[in-house]
Short mmCIF file of C-alpha atoms and ligand atoms in Angstrom, two decimals:
data_model
loop_
_atom_site.label_atom_id
_atom_site.label_comp_id
_atom_site.label_asym_id
_atom_site.label_seq_id
_atom_site.Cartn_x
_atom_site.Cartn_y
_atom_site.Cartn_z
CA MET A 1 94.00 68.83 117.98
CA ASN A 2 93.31 72.15 119.23
CA LYS A 3 91.29 74.57 117.28
CA GLN A 4 94.15 76.77 116.58
CA GLU A 5 95.46 73.60 114.33
CA LYS A 6 92.48 73.57 112.73
CA ARG A 7 92.35 76.74 110.69
CA HIS A 8 93.52 77.07 107.28
CA SER A 9 95.33 80.28 107.78
CA TRP A 10 98.91 79.42 106.80
CA ALA A 11 100.36 82.62 108.80
CA GLU A 12 103.83 82.75 110.67
CA PRO A 13 104.44 81.62 113.84
CA TYR A 14 107.23 84.41 114.34
CA LYS A 15 107.76 88.54 114.08
CA ILE A 16 110.38 89.95 111.94
CA LYS A 17 113.48 91.34 114.15
CA MET A 18 116.22 92.83 111.59
CA VAL A 19 115.79 93.40 107.96
CA GLU A 20 117.92 92.81 105.03
CA LEU A 21 118.55 96.19 102.49
CA LEU A 22 117.18 95.30 98.77
CA LYS A 23 118.19 96.69 95.67
CA MET A 24 115.25 97.28 93.39
CA THR A 25 117.10 97.60 89.44
CA THR A 26 115.83 99.13 85.62
CA ARG A 27 115.05 96.20 83.28
CA GLU A 28 118.51 97.79 81.35
CA GLU A 29 120.42 96.55 84.19
CA ARG A 30 118.33 92.99 84.60
CA GLU A 31 119.85 92.47 80.41
CA ALA A 32 122.95 93.86 81.25
CA ALA A 33 123.64 91.20 84.02
CA ILE A 34 122.24 88.62 82.35
CA ILE A 35 124.20 88.80 78.93
CA GLU A 36 126.91 88.94 81.47
CA ALA A 37 125.74 86.24 83.30
CA GLY A 38 125.92 83.90 80.38
CA TYR A 39 121.62 83.85 80.87
CA ASN A 40 122.85 80.88 83.62
CA THR A 41 121.31 82.87 86.67
CA PHE A 42 123.77 80.41 89.21
CA LEU A 43 126.23 83.38 87.17
CA LEU A 44 124.73 86.52 88.08
CA ARG A 45 126.10 88.49 91.06
CA SER A 46 123.07 88.28 94.28
CA LYS A 47 123.55 92.07 93.83
CA ASP A 48 121.13 92.12 90.68
CA VAL A 49 119.07 89.82 92.28
CA TYR A 50 115.75 91.51 93.62
CA ILE A 51 113.48 88.49 95.19
CA ASP A 52 116.06 85.29 95.09
CA LEU A 53 114.29 81.51 94.81
CA LEU A 54 117.88 79.91 92.95
CA THR A 55 117.26 78.23 96.37
CA ASP A 56 115.96 76.98 99.59
CA SER A 57 119.73 75.74 100.59
CA GLY A 58 121.71 77.30 102.97
CA THR A 59 119.22 80.53 102.44
CA SER A 60 116.57 80.30 105.59
CA ALA A 61 116.81 83.16 107.86
CA MET A 62 117.89 81.90 111.82
CA SER A 63 116.12 82.03 114.41
CA ASP A 64 117.29 84.51 117.02
CA ARG A 65 117.87 81.21 119.34
CA GLN A 66 120.18 80.26 116.63
CA TRP A 67 122.69 83.47 115.85
CA SER A 68 122.35 83.49 120.48
CA GLY A 69 123.98 79.39 119.71
CA MET A 70 126.89 80.61 117.17
CA MET A 71 127.76 83.29 120.22
CA LEU A 72 128.16 79.92 121.72
CA GLY A 73 130.75 77.82 120.01
CA ASP A 74 132.91 75.65 121.31
CA GLU A 75 136.05 76.40 118.70
CA ALA A 76 138.39 74.00 120.01
CA TYR A 77 140.44 71.50 117.34
CA ALA A 78 138.06 68.31 119.18
CA GLY A 79 135.39 67.57 121.80
CA SER A 80 133.66 70.52 120.64
CA GLU A 81 130.24 70.68 123.19
CA ASN A 82 128.66 71.98 119.73
CA PHE A 83 128.98 69.46 118.32
CA TYR A 84 127.51 66.76 121.48
CA HIS A 85 124.98 69.16 121.09
CA LEU A 86 124.37 67.94 117.71
CA ASP A 87 124.71 64.58 118.16
CA ASP A 88 122.04 64.37 120.97
CA ALA A 89 120.35 66.18 118.55
CA VAL A 90 120.00 64.11 115.67
CA LYS A 91 119.55 60.91 118.17
CA LYS A 92 116.45 63.08 119.64
CA PHE A 93 114.63 64.24 116.16
CA TYR A 94 116.05 61.10 113.90
CA GLY A 95 117.13 58.49 115.87
CA TYR A 96 120.04 57.12 114.30
CA LYS A 97 122.82 55.61 116.68
CA TYR A 98 125.88 57.63 114.85
CA VAL A 99 126.69 61.02 113.31
CA ILE A 100 129.27 62.31 111.75
CA PRO A 101 129.70 66.14 110.70
CA THR A 102 129.93 67.69 107.30
CA HIS A 103 130.86 70.39 105.27
CA GLN A 104 127.06 69.99 103.54
CA GLY A 105 124.97 67.03 102.41
CA ARG A 106 127.18 66.24 99.50
CA GLY A 107 130.12 65.64 101.58
CA ALA A 108 128.12 62.96 103.03
CA GLU A 109 127.25 61.65 100.43
CA ASN A 110 130.81 61.29 99.08
CA ILE A 111 131.30 59.29 102.01
CA ILE A 112 128.75 56.54 102.16
CA SER A 113 129.43 56.08 98.71
CA LYS A 114 132.86 55.96 99.15
CA ILE A 115 132.13 53.37 102.01
CA LEU A 116 129.07 51.22 100.35
CA ILE A 117 130.15 51.36 96.27
CA LYS A 118 131.71 49.00 94.54
CA PRO A 119 132.52 49.43 91.32
CA GLY A 120 129.56 47.89 88.85
CA ASP A 121 127.26 48.50 91.50
CA ILE A 122 124.03 49.84 91.31
CA ILE A 123 121.85 52.43 92.99
CA PRO A 124 118.51 51.88 93.11
CA GLY A 125 116.92 55.13 94.27
CA ASN A 126 113.76 57.08 93.96
CA MET A 127 114.81 59.48 91.08
CA TYR A 128 118.08 61.33 90.83
CA PHE A 129 119.66 64.02 92.42
CA THR A 130 122.79 66.01 90.80
CA THR A 131 125.77 65.81 93.79
CA THR A 132 124.07 62.73 94.64
CA ARG A 133 124.53 60.57 91.40
CA LEU A 134 127.75 61.91 90.77
CA HIS A 135 129.06 60.76 93.90
CA GLN A 136 127.59 57.18 93.14
CA GLU A 137 129.09 57.09 89.59
CA LEU A 138 132.31 58.58 91.50
CA ALA A 139 132.33 55.70 92.99
CA GLY A 140 131.90 52.99 90.54
CA GLY A 141 128.34 53.25 90.51
CA LYS A 142 125.08 53.44 88.50
CA PHE A 143 122.34 55.26 89.19
CA ALA A 144 118.51 53.18 88.35
CA ASP A 145 115.43 54.96 88.70
CA VAL A 146 112.55 53.57 90.56
CA ILE A 147 110.23 56.18 91.51
CA ILE A 148 106.98 55.95 90.27
CA ASP A 149 106.37 56.51 86.70
CA GLU A 150 103.53 58.94 87.83
CA ALA A 151 106.25 61.14 88.73
CA HIS A 152 107.61 61.77 85.13
CA ASP A 153 104.41 63.55 84.99
CA PRO A 154 103.73 66.91 85.96
CA ASP A 155 100.20 66.90 85.70
CA ASN A 156 99.78 63.61 87.41
CA GLU A 157 98.13 65.05 90.56
CA PHE A 158 98.72 61.71 92.99
CA LEU A 159 99.82 62.98 96.82
CA PHE A 160 102.87 60.66 96.81
CA LYS A 161 104.89 61.34 93.46
CA GLY A 162 107.39 60.92 95.87
CA ASN A 163 107.36 56.73 96.08
CA VAL A 164 109.27 53.91 94.92
CA ASN A 165 108.05 51.61 92.06
CA ILE A 166 107.89 48.52 94.43
CA GLU A 167 107.95 45.83 91.49
CA LYS A 168 110.12 47.84 88.79
CA LEU A 169 112.83 48.03 92.24
CA GLU A 170 111.41 44.25 92.30
CA SER A 171 112.44 42.83 89.49
CA LEU A 172 115.78 45.34 89.25
CA ILE A 173 117.00 43.18 92.49
CA LYS A 174 115.95 39.84 89.97
CA THR A 175 117.56 40.96 87.25
CA ALA A 176 121.15 42.03 88.91
CA GLY A 177 121.31 40.49 91.95
CA ALA A 178 121.03 41.69 95.01
CA ARG A 179 124.57 41.62 96.02
CA LYS A 180 125.30 44.57 93.07
CA ILE A 181 123.04 46.26 94.99
CA PRO A 182 124.30 47.91 98.09
CA TYR A 183 121.95 50.06 99.23
CA ILE A 184 118.50 52.10 97.93
CA ALA A 185 119.06 55.51 98.21
CA LEU A 186 115.70 56.92 99.55
CA ALA A 187 114.56 61.00 99.32
CA THR A 188 111.81 62.20 100.67
CA ALA A 189 109.86 64.81 99.12
CA VAL A 190 111.95 64.22 96.20
CA ASN A 191 113.35 67.36 95.10
CA MET A 192 114.14 66.45 91.04
CA ALA A 193 110.53 65.51 90.87
CA GLY A 194 109.15 69.05 92.27
CA GLY A 195 109.24 68.60 96.28
CA GLN A 196 106.64 65.09 96.36
CA PRO A 197 106.68 62.75 99.31
CA ILE A 198 106.72 59.17 99.34
CA SER A 199 103.80 58.19 101.61
CA MET A 200 104.53 55.87 105.38
CA GLU A 201 102.96 52.38 103.43
CA ASN A 202 105.20 52.61 100.52
CA LEU A 203 107.95 53.27 102.68
CA LYS A 204 106.98 50.54 105.25
CA ALA A 205 106.37 48.47 101.38
CA LEU A 206 110.41 49.70 101.05
CA ARG A 207 112.03 48.78 103.55
CA GLU A 208 110.58 44.84 104.20
CA VAL A 209 111.72 44.31 100.59
CA SER A 210 115.17 45.79 101.90
CA LEU A 211 115.06 43.59 105.37
CA ASN A 212 113.96 40.42 102.71
CA HIS A 213 117.32 40.83 100.16
CA GLY A 214 119.22 42.63 103.02
CA ILE A 215 119.75 45.57 101.11
CA LYS A 216 120.12 49.03 102.92
CA ILE A 217 118.24 51.40 103.15
CA ILE A 218 120.16 54.87 102.64
CA HIS A 219 117.55 57.91 103.32
CA ASP A 220 118.93 61.24 101.91
CA MET A 221 116.31 63.25 104.59
CA THR A 222 117.37 66.90 103.38
CA ARG A 223 113.72 67.47 103.52
CA VAL A 224 112.38 64.44 106.28
CA ALA A 225 109.85 67.55 107.62
CA GLU A 226 108.53 68.75 104.52
CA ASN A 227 107.35 64.82 103.38
CA ALA A 228 106.36 64.27 107.15
CA PHE A 229 103.85 66.85 106.52
CA PHE A 230 102.21 65.68 103.88
CA ILE A 231 101.56 62.09 105.25
CA GLN A 232 100.17 64.23 108.07
CA ARG A 233 98.07 65.98 106.22
CA ASN A 234 96.88 63.23 103.69
CA GLU A 235 97.37 59.79 104.49
CA GLU A 236 95.29 58.30 106.15
CA GLY A 237 96.45 57.18 110.47
CA TYR A 238 98.42 60.19 110.57
CA SER A 239 96.31 63.08 111.45
CA ASP A 240 96.58 63.06 115.11
CA LYS A 241 101.09 62.55 115.06
CA SER A 242 103.05 64.83 115.41
CA VAL A 243 105.22 66.28 111.91
CA SER A 244 108.17 65.02 114.49
CA GLU A 245 106.33 62.19 115.37
CA ILE A 246 106.74 60.96 112.06
CA VAL A 247 109.80 62.04 110.81
CA LEU A 248 110.88 59.57 113.35
CA GLU A 249 109.13 56.79 112.28
CA ILE A 250 110.82 57.02 109.13
CA CYS A 251 114.42 57.23 110.17
CA SER A 252 113.51 53.95 111.83
CA LEU A 253 112.86 52.73 108.83
CA THR A 254 116.10 53.11 107.12
CA ASP A 255 119.41 51.86 107.67
CA GLY A 256 121.53 55.72 107.65
CA ALA A 257 121.33 58.83 105.57
CA THR A 258 122.45 61.86 104.41
CA MET A 259 121.83 65.94 105.29
CA SER A 260 122.06 68.64 104.21
CA ALA A 261 120.64 71.04 107.58
CA LYS A 262 121.37 73.36 104.60
CA LYS A 263 117.57 72.77 103.60
CA ASP A 264 114.97 71.69 106.51
CA ALA A 265 117.52 72.20 109.01
CA LEU A 266 117.44 76.22 108.66
CA VAL A 267 121.09 77.26 108.73
CA ASN A 268 123.03 78.62 106.01
CA ILE A 269 125.99 76.24 105.26
CA GLY A 270 126.72 72.05 106.86
CA GLY A 271 125.80 68.55 106.61
CA PHE A 272 126.64 65.27 108.51
CA LEU A 273 126.16 61.22 107.74
CA ALA A 274 124.46 59.14 110.22
CA MET A 275 123.75 56.05 110.97
CA ASN A 276 123.30 52.92 112.99
CA ASP A 277 125.92 50.39 111.76
CA PRO A 278 129.16 50.77 114.16
CA ASP A 279 131.33 48.87 111.57
CA ILE A 280 130.14 51.92 108.69
CA TYR A 281 130.58 54.64 111.29
CA GLU A 282 133.74 53.18 111.60
CA GLU A 283 134.84 53.20 108.41
CA ALA A 284 132.81 57.06 107.60
CA ARG A 285 135.02 57.98 111.31
CA ASN A 286 137.87 56.67 109.26
CA LEU A 287 137.43 58.49 105.90
CA VAL A 288 136.07 62.19 107.42
CA VAL A 289 139.52 62.93 107.93
CA VAL A 290 140.37 62.71 104.30
CA TYR A 291 137.78 64.90 102.76
CA GLU A 292 136.71 66.97 106.07
CA GLY A 293 137.57 66.87 109.03
CA LEU A 294 138.16 65.48 112.49
CA HIS A 295 135.16 63.28 112.68
CA THR A 296 133.92 65.36 116.15
CA TYR A 297 134.19 69.16 113.37
CA GLY A 298 133.65 67.29 109.41
CA GLY A 299 134.19 70.93 107.96
CA LEU A 300 132.02 72.93 110.44
CA ALA A 301 133.31 75.63 113.02
CA GLY A 302 131.55 74.47 116.45
CA ARG A 303 129.26 77.77 116.00
CA ASP A 304 128.21 76.26 113.09
CA MET A 305 126.93 72.39 114.54
CA GLU A 306 125.06 75.07 117.49
CA ALA A 307 122.90 76.45 114.51
CA ILE A 308 121.89 72.96 113.29
CA ALA A 309 121.73 71.50 116.57
CA ILE A 310 118.65 74.08 117.01
CA GLY A 311 117.52 74.36 113.56
CA ILE A 312 116.55 70.90 113.35
CA GLU A 313 114.68 71.15 116.93
CA GLU A 314 112.83 74.13 114.80
CA SER A 315 112.91 72.04 112.26
CA VAL A 316 109.82 69.87 113.42
CA ASN A 317 107.93 72.42 115.09
CA ASP A 318 104.48 71.90 113.12
CA ASP A 319 103.23 75.30 112.88
CA HIS A 320 106.68 75.79 111.69
CA ILE A 321 106.42 73.80 109.26
CA ARG A 322 102.58 73.80 108.35
CA ALA A 323 103.79 78.25 107.24
CA ARG A 324 107.04 77.23 105.57
CA ILE A 325 104.09 74.79 102.75
CA GLY A 326 101.57 77.47 103.28
CA GLN A 327 103.70 79.99 102.18
CA VAL A 328 105.22 77.76 99.02
CA GLU A 329 101.05 76.65 98.36
CA TYR A 330 99.08 80.21 98.34
CA LEU A 331 102.18 81.21 95.70
CA GLY A 332 101.50 77.86 93.42
CA ASP A 333 98.05 78.68 93.93
CA LEU A 334 98.30 82.04 92.43
CA LEU A 335 99.82 80.74 89.60
CA ILE A 336 97.40 77.71 89.06
CA ASN A 337 94.91 80.52 89.66
CA SER A 338 96.06 82.25 86.26
CA GLY A 339 96.57 79.90 84.17
CA ILE A 340 99.85 78.80 84.57
CA PRO A 341 101.38 75.24 83.91
CA VAL A 342 103.04 73.95 87.68
CA VAL A 343 104.03 70.78 88.63
CA LYS A 344 101.25 69.61 90.59
CA PRO A 345 100.27 68.23 93.36
CA ILE A 346 102.72 71.81 94.47
CA GLY A 347 105.39 70.54 96.44
CA GLY A 348 107.15 70.92 99.87
CA HIS A 349 110.45 73.15 98.74
CA GLY A 350 109.08 75.44 95.91
CA VAL A 351 106.68 76.18 93.01
CA PHE A 352 107.88 74.44 89.43
CA LEU A 353 106.73 75.41 86.59
CA ASN A 354 106.08 73.30 83.76
CA ALA A 355 108.49 74.63 81.08
CA LYS A 356 107.30 71.79 77.82
CA LYS A 357 103.79 73.77 78.22
CA PHE A 358 104.66 77.28 78.90
CA LEU A 359 107.18 77.20 75.90
CA PRO A 360 105.60 74.71 73.41
CA HIS A 361 107.35 76.19 70.31
CA LEU A 362 111.03 75.79 72.05
CA LYS A 363 112.62 72.51 71.01
CA GLN A 364 114.10 70.95 74.09
CA ILE A 365 117.69 71.20 72.75
CA ALA A 366 117.21 74.82 73.05
CA PHE A 367 116.88 74.44 76.67
CA PRO A 368 113.12 75.88 77.20
CA ALA A 369 113.49 75.86 81.03
CA GLN A 370 116.86 77.99 81.23
CA THR A 371 115.83 80.56 78.63
CA LEU A 372 112.41 80.93 80.89
CA ALA A 373 114.68 81.30 83.91
CA ALA A 374 115.64 84.36 82.04
CA GLU A 375 113.53 86.21 81.28
CA ILE A 376 111.66 85.79 84.61
CA TYR A 377 115.37 87.61 86.02
CA VAL A 378 114.61 90.43 82.77
CA ASP A 379 110.68 90.92 83.39
CA SER A 380 111.53 91.08 87.99
CA GLY A 381 114.86 90.24 88.53
CA VAL A 382 113.00 87.23 90.32
CA ARG A 383 115.54 84.71 90.46
CA SER A 384 114.44 81.32 89.78
CA MET A 385 116.58 78.51 88.12
CA GLU A 386 116.48 75.27 85.79
CA ARG A 387 116.27 71.79 86.52
CA GLY A 388 115.59 70.48 83.24
CA ILE A 389 118.02 69.33 80.32
CA VAL A 390 121.07 71.19 81.35
CA SER A 391 120.57 69.58 85.49
CA ALA A 392 120.27 66.35 83.74
CA GLY A 393 124.32 66.49 82.16
CA ARG A 394 124.82 63.75 79.62
CA ASN A 395 124.61 59.85 79.35
CA LYS A 396 127.64 58.29 80.96
CA ASP A 397 128.01 55.84 78.59
CA THR A 398 126.81 57.33 75.81
CA GLY A 399 128.27 61.08 76.33
CA GLU A 400 124.99 61.91 75.82
CA HIS A 401 122.57 64.66 76.73
CA ASN A 402 120.23 63.16 78.46
CA PHE A 403 116.31 64.26 77.81
CA PRO A 404 114.32 64.28 80.98
CA ASN A 405 110.80 64.03 80.45
CA LEU A 406 110.24 66.86 83.60
CA GLU A 407 112.10 70.54 82.04
CA LEU A 408 111.42 72.97 85.01
CA VAL A 409 112.05 76.19 86.27
CA ARG A 410 112.28 75.74 90.22
CA LEU A 411 110.82 78.69 91.79
CA THR A 412 112.29 77.49 95.51
CA ILE A 413 111.34 79.60 98.44
CA PRO A 414 113.08 79.78 101.48
CA ARG A 415 112.26 79.49 104.52
CA ARG A 416 111.43 82.31 106.65
CA VAL A 417 113.15 85.13 104.61
CA TYR A 418 110.55 86.45 102.35
CA THR A 419 106.37 87.96 102.82
CA GLN A 420 103.21 87.46 101.47
CA ALA A 421 103.58 90.81 99.19
CA HIS A 422 106.28 88.63 98.03
CA MET A 423 104.73 86.04 96.71
CA GLU A 424 102.21 88.19 94.64
CA VAL A 425 105.33 89.83 92.71
CA ILE A 426 106.46 86.79 91.52
CA ALA A 427 103.46 85.79 90.38
CA GLU A 428 102.42 88.84 88.63
CA SER A 429 105.74 88.62 86.76
CA ILE A 430 105.46 84.92 85.45
CA GLU A 431 101.89 86.00 84.57
CA SER A 432 103.40 89.23 82.30
CA VAL A 433 106.31 86.49 81.11
CA TYR A 434 103.19 83.97 80.63
CA SER A 435 100.96 86.75 78.34
CA ASN A 436 104.33 87.61 76.24
CA ARG A 437 105.57 84.09 75.86
CA GLU A 438 105.02 83.25 71.87
CA ASN A 439 107.74 85.95 70.76
CA ILE A 440 110.96 84.26 73.54
CA LYS A 441 113.19 82.41 72.05
CA GLY A 442 115.31 79.68 72.71
CA MET A 443 119.20 79.58 73.25
CA LYS A 444 122.10 77.68 72.21
CA MET A 445 125.54 76.65 75.43
CA ILE A 446 128.33 78.53 74.42
CA TYR A 447 130.66 76.74 77.92
CA GLU A 448 129.29 73.06 78.99
CA PRO A 449 131.48 72.63 81.98
CA LYS A 450 132.33 68.53 82.88
CA TYR A 451 130.41 68.18 86.07
CA LEU A 452 127.98 69.23 87.37
CA ARG A 453 127.88 70.75 83.63
CA PHE A 454 124.60 74.04 85.70
CA PHE A 455 126.41 75.70 87.82
CA GLN A 456 128.70 77.18 85.07
CA ALA A 457 126.84 76.89 81.68
CA ARG A 458 127.12 80.03 79.32
CA PHE A 459 124.53 80.92 76.41
CA GLU A 460 123.38 82.41 73.98
CA LYS A 461 120.45 83.23 72.12
CA LEU A 462 119.32 81.97 69.00
C1 PLP B 501 121.03 69.99 98.45
C2 PLP B 501 120.98 68.86 97.89
C3 PLP B 501 121.31 67.26 97.99
C4 PLP B 501 122.86 68.08 98.16
O1 PLP B 501 123.03 69.23 100.10
P1 PLP B 501 124.57 70.27 99.60
O2 PLP B 501 124.19 70.71 101.21
O3 PLP B 501 124.27 71.13 98.24
O4 PLP B 501 126.45 69.54 99.22
C5 PLP B 501 122.03 66.52 98.30
N1 PLP B 501 120.38 66.21 98.12
C6 PLP B 501 119.52 66.79 98.25
C7 PLP B 501 117.57 66.24 97.73
C8 PLP B 501 119.45 68.30 98.47
O5 PLP B 501 118.52 68.74 97.67
#
C-alpha cells in the first residue's frame, strides 16, 4: 500500500469533461408535480428533479474510455466483436466460465429461475430483492429469507449485515430437504438491507454448506465491487488484497451469477448471466433467444456490450471504489451528525433514512417512507425512493400487505455524477424536513398495480 492509499480523503480519481444542465424549480412547481405523480417519486418527470437519488441503476456517468468504446460498436447480429470483449472481461475480472448477455439484470433472473426452479421449490437468500423474488415466484418457487437478524435492525452497527444465518439455512435444508432447494440466492452488498456487505468468512461457511448438500450458489453480483471494498477495509486478512482480487475470490465461491451492469459496471443499460456449468449454459443459450435475443447479444447493442466490458474493469479499480463509497459515507456522516435516523452502518450505494423513526407518529399502513420521499422532493427537488411496505408488496398466499421491519427512504447515489456540494444540499434539505416532521401527515394508496407495485402505485394525502 503506498502513501496515497493510506490517506483518508475520498477525492474523486477523475475530472469533469462534460456537464449536463439541471433545471431549478420553485416549491409551487414541485407541489404541483408531486400531486400529478400521485405522490410516487417514480412517476415524476426527471425534468422536474434537481438532484436525482431515485436509484443508482443506469444513472452512472460513463468515462471517456467507455464513450470511445461506444463508437467501436460492432452491430452484427451474430458474433459481434464487442461480445467477445465482454466475455473476456467477465472471465478476467469475475472468473466465471460462460456468459450470456441480457438486456438488464432481471433478464438474467428470468432465465436462471426458469432453468433451475421447479414448482414447490424453496430458494433461500440473504434478503429478498424485488425482481429476483418475483422471477423465483413466477417459476413456481418460494423465497425464504436466511439473512442474519441484525440486517432487519436499522440501528445495529454490525459491519457485515449481509451475512447469511448459517444455522437458519441448515435447519431449512433439514426440514425442506436439499432436493427442494435448487440454489441459494446470494447477494453481495445486499440492496434491500441498505447496501450491507457479506464477509468472506461467512461466504466460505456458506460455500461449505452448499458443497455438503450439493446445493448451488447463484450470486446476485450487482454490487460485488462495493462488497469487496468493505471486505478490504473491515475484514481481517484482506487489507493488502486489491478490490479486484477480492471480487475474484467472492465469485470463485459461487456457481453462477446474475448481473445488472447498470449498477457496479458503470453503464446505462445491460446485464448478463454467468455460470460455470456447461449444461446450464447450454439451456441458458436456448432460453435467451426466446426472451432476450441471440446468445451473443442478449438484447444489447454491440456498443452497449463494449461499454460494459470497459466499465467492469473500471469498477474494480481501488481508487474508483474508495471515492464512490467515500462520497456515500460523506453524505451519511452529515446526516448522522444532524441527528437524522439512518440505517447504520452506511451502506455501499446509498444512505437509507429510517422512516419509522423519522415519522414515529405515522402507522406503517399510512406509508411513512413513501410520504417522506414525497416531502423531501417538495422541499428541494431531491428525488429519493421508498423501500418499505409499498416495495414489500403482498404475501403470495394470503394477499395481505407484507409489513417489513425496515421502512426506509433510499437516497441512492449515482456513480461519478454528483459533487460534494450536492451532498451538502441534500443534507440541508433533509434536516429542514426533519425539523418540520411533526406536521407531516400520512397517505393512502388509491391505485395498486399487480406486480412490483412500488413503480406505479398512486397515493393521496390523508
Ligand atoms: C437492480 C437490481 C436487480 C435487477 O436488475 P435490473 O437491471 O434492474 O433488471 C437485481 N438485483 C439487485 C440487487 C439489484 O439491485
